[in-house]
Short mmCIF file of C-alpha atoms and ligand atoms in Angstrom, two decimals:
data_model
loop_
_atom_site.label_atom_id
_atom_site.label_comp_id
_atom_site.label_asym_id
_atom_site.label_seq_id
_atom_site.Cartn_x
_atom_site.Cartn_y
_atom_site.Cartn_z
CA UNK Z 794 62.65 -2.09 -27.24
CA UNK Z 795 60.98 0.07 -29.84
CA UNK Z 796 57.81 1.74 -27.90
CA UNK Z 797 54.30 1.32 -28.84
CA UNK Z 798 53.26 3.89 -31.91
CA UNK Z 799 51.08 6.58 -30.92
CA UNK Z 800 48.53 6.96 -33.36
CA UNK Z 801 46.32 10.53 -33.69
CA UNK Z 802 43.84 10.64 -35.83
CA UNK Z 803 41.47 13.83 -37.65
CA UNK Z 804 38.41 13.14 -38.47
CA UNK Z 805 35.62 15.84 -39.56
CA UNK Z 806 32.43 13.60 -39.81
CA UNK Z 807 31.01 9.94 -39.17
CA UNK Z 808 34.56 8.00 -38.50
CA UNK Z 809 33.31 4.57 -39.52
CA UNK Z 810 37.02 4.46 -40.55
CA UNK Z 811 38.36 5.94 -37.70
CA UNK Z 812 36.55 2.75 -36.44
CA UNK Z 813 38.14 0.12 -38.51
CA UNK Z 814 41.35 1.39 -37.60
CA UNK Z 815 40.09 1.22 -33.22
CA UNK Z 816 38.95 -2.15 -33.70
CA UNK Z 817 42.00 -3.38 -35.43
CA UNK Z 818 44.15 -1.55 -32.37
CA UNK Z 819 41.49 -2.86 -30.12
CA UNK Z 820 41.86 -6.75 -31.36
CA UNK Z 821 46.16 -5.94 -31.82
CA UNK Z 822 45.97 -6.59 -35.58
CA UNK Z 823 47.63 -3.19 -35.29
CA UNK Z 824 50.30 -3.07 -32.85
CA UNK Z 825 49.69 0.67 -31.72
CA UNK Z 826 47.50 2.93 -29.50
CA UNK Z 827 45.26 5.79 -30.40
CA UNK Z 828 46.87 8.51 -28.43
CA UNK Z 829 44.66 11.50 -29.88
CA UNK Z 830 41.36 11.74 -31.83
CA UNK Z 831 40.93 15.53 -33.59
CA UNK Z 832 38.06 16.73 -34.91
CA UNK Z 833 38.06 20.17 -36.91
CA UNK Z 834 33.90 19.82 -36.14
CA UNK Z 835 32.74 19.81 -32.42
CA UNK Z 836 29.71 17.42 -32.12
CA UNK Z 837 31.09 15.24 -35.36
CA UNK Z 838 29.70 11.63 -34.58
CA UNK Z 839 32.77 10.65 -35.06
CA UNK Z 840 34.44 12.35 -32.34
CA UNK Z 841 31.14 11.00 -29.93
CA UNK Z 842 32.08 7.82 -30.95
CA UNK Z 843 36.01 8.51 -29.57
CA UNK Z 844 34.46 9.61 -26.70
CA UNK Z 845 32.03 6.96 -25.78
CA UNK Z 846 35.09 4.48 -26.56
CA UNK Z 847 37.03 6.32 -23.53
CA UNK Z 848 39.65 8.06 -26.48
CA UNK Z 849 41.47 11.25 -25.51
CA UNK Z 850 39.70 13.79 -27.88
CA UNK Z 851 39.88 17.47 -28.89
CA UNK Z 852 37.61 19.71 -31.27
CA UNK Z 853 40.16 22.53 -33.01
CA UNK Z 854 37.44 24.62 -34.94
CA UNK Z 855 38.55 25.60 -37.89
CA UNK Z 856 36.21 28.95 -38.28
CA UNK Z 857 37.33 32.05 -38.13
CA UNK Z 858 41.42 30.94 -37.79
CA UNK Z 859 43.83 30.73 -41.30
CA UNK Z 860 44.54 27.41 -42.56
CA UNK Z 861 47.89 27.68 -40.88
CA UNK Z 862 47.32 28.89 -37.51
CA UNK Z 863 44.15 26.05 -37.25
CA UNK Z 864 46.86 23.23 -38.62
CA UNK Z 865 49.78 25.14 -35.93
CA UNK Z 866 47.09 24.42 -33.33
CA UNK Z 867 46.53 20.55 -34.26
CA UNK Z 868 50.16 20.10 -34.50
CA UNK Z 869 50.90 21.52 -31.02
CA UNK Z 870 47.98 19.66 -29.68
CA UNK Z 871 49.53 16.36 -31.47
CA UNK Z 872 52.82 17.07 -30.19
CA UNK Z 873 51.45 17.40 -26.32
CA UNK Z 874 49.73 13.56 -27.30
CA UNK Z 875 53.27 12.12 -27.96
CA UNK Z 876 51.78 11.30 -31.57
CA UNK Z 877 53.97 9.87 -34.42
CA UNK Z 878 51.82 8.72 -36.62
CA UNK Z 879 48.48 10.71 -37.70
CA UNK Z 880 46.00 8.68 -39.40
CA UNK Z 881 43.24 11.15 -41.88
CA UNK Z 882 40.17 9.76 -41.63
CA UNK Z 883 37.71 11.61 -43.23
CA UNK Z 884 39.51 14.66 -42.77
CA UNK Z 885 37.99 17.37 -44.63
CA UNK Z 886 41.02 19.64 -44.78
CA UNK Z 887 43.66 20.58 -46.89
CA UNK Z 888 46.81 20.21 -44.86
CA UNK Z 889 49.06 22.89 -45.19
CA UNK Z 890 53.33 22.80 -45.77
CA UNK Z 891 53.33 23.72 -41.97
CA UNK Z 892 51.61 20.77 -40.76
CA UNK Z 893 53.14 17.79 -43.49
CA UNK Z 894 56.67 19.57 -42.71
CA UNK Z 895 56.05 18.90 -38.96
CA UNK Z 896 55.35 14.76 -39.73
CA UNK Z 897 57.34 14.07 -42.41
CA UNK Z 898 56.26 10.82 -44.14
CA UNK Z 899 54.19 10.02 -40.54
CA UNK Z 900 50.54 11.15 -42.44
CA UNK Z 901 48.40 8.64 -44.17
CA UNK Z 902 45.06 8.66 -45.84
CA UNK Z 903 42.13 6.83 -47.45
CA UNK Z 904 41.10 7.96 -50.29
CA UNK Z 905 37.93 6.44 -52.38
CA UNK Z 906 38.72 5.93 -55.58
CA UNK Z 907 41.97 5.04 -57.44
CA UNK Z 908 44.21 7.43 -57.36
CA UNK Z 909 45.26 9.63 -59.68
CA UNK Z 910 41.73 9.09 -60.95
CA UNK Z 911 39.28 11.13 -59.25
CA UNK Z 912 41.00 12.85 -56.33
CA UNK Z 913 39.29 15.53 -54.11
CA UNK Z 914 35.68 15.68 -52.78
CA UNK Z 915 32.82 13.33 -54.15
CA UNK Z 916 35.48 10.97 -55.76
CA UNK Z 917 32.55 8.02 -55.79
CA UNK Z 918 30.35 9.88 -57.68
CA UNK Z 919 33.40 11.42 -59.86
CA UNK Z 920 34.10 7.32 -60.82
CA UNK Z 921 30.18 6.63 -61.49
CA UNK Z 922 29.67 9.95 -63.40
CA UNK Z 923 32.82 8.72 -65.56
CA UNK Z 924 31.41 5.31 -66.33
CA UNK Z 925 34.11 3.39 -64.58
CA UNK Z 926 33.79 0.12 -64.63
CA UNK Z 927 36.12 -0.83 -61.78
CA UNK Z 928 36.86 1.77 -58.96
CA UNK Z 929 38.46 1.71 -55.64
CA UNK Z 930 40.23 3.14 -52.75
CA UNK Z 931 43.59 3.90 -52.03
CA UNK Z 932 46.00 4.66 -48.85
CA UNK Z 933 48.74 6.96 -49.21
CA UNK Z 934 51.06 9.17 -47.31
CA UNK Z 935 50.23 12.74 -47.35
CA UNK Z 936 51.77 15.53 -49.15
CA UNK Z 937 51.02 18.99 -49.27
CA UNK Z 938 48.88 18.67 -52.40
CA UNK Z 939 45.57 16.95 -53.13
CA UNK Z 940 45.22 12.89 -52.86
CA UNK Z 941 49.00 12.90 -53.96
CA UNK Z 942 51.59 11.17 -51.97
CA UNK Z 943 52.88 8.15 -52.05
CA UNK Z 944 51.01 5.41 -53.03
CA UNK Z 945 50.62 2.78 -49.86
CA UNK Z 946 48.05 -0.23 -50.77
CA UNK Z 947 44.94 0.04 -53.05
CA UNK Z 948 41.81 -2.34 -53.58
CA UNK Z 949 39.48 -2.66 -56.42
CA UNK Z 950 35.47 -3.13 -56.50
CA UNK Z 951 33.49 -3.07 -59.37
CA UNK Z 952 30.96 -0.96 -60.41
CA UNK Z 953 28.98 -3.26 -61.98
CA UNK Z 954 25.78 -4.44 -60.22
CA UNK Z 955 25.52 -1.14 -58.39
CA UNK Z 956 22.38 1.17 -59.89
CA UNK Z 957 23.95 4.42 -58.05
CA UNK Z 958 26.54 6.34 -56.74
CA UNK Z 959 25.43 5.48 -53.59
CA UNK Z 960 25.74 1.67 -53.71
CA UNK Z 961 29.22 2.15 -55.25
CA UNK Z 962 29.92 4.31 -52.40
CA UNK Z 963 29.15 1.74 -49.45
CA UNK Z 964 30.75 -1.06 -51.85
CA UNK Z 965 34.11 1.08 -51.49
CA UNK Z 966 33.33 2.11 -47.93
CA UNK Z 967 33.74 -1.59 -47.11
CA UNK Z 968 36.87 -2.08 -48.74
CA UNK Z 969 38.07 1.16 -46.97
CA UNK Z 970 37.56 -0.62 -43.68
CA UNK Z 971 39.69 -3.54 -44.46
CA UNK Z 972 42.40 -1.59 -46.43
CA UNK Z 973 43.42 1.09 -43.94
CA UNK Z 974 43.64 -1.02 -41.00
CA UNK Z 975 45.97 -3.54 -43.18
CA UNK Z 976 48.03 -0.96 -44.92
CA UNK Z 977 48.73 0.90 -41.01
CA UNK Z 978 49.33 -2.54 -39.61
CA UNK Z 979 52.13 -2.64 -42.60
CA UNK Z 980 53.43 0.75 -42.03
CA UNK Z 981 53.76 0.02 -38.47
CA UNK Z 982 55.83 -3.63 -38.51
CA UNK Z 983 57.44 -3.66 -41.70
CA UNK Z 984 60.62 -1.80 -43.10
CA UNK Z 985 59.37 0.24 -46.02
CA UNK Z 986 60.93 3.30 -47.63
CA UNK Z 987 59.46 5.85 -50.33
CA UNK Z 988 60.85 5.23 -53.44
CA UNK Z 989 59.56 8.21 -56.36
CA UNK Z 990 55.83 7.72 -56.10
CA UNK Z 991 55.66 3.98 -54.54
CA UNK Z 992 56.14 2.95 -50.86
CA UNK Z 993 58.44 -0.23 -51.44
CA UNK Z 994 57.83 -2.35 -48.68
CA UNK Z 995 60.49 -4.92 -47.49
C1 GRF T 1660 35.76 7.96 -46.66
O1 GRF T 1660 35.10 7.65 -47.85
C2 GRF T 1660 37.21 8.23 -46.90
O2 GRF T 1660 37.74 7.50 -47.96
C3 GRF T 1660 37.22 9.70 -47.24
O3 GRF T 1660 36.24 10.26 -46.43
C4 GRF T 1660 35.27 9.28 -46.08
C5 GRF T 1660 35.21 9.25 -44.60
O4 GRF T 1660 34.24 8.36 -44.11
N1 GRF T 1660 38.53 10.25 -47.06
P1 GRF T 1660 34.24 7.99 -42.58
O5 GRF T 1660 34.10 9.30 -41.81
O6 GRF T 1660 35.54 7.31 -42.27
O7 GRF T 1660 33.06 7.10 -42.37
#
């Protein structure tokens, strides 16, 4: 018998989708347990909210340490968790060669828009800026660049009917809570392997 995945998961700020992806453990959607919740922030709500929920938690500031010996420590503190898989959510880090090379195709992400469009910080207003008329959010395994590994599961939203950046932001922010939680369940029970820039499921 295959054992229960061990999720981690880094989170820097609110975690509402750090949340999505506890309550789809918590119901078994997701056939998994969180095994490690990682803040780079001490006091992020989203590591309160770990807390309060009973979650094994640990703040690794990132001040004052290189990008590499902060990731070395998250890895090592990871590793002592039994992790395999490590979900981003809201992670506002670059991961470096160090720590993708130490999970090898075991990261995922959410990202809000629809990638390649608008990758990196403030991709909501990026899309609204642009004029968009449809945007999104994707999940995708992590590579040591910027929004682009593998591509996982997307969903649209329109942008019309919203009058900001804002409103297009929460419309995404919904689909983000449905979309991670489905694509992880995926990753988790079905055989998939990366083929080029797609994860081919089946
Ligand atoms: C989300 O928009 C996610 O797509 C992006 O960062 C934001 C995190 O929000 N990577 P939350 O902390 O999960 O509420």
């Amino acid at each position: 018998m295959t054992r229960t995945a061990r999720l981690g998961i880094l989170l820097s700020g609110r975690g509402s989708n750090f949340q999505a992806l506890q309550r789809a453990v918590a119901s078994g959607d997701i056939e998994a347990e969180i095994a490690l919740v990682v803040s780079n922030v001490e006091g992020a709500p989203g590591i309160e909210t770990a807390r309060s929920l009973g979650l094994a938690t640990v703040a690794i500031p990132h001040e004052g340490r290189k990008r590499r010996e902060h990731d070395l420590l998250v890895v090592e503190a990871l590793r002592e968790a039994e992790v395999d898989w490590i979900c981003l959510a809201g992670y506002m880090r670059i991961l470096s060669p160090a720590f993708v090379e130490a999970f090898p195709e075991r990261i995922v992400n959410i990202h809000p828009s629809l990638l390649p469009s608008f990758p990196g910080l403030h991709a909501q207003e990026q899309a609204w800026d642009y004029g968009v008329r449809v945007s999104g959010c994707t999940v995708h395994l992590v590579d040591d660049g910027l929004d682009s590994g593998p591509i996982v599961a997307q969903a649209t939203v329109p942008v019309d009917g919203c009058a900001d950046a804002e409103e297009l932001s929460a419309r995404i922010l919904s689909q983000e809570h449905v979309l991670y939680p489905r694509a992880m369940g995926r990753l988790l029970s079905e055989r998939w392997r990366v083929a080029g820039r797609r994860v081919v499921f089946g």
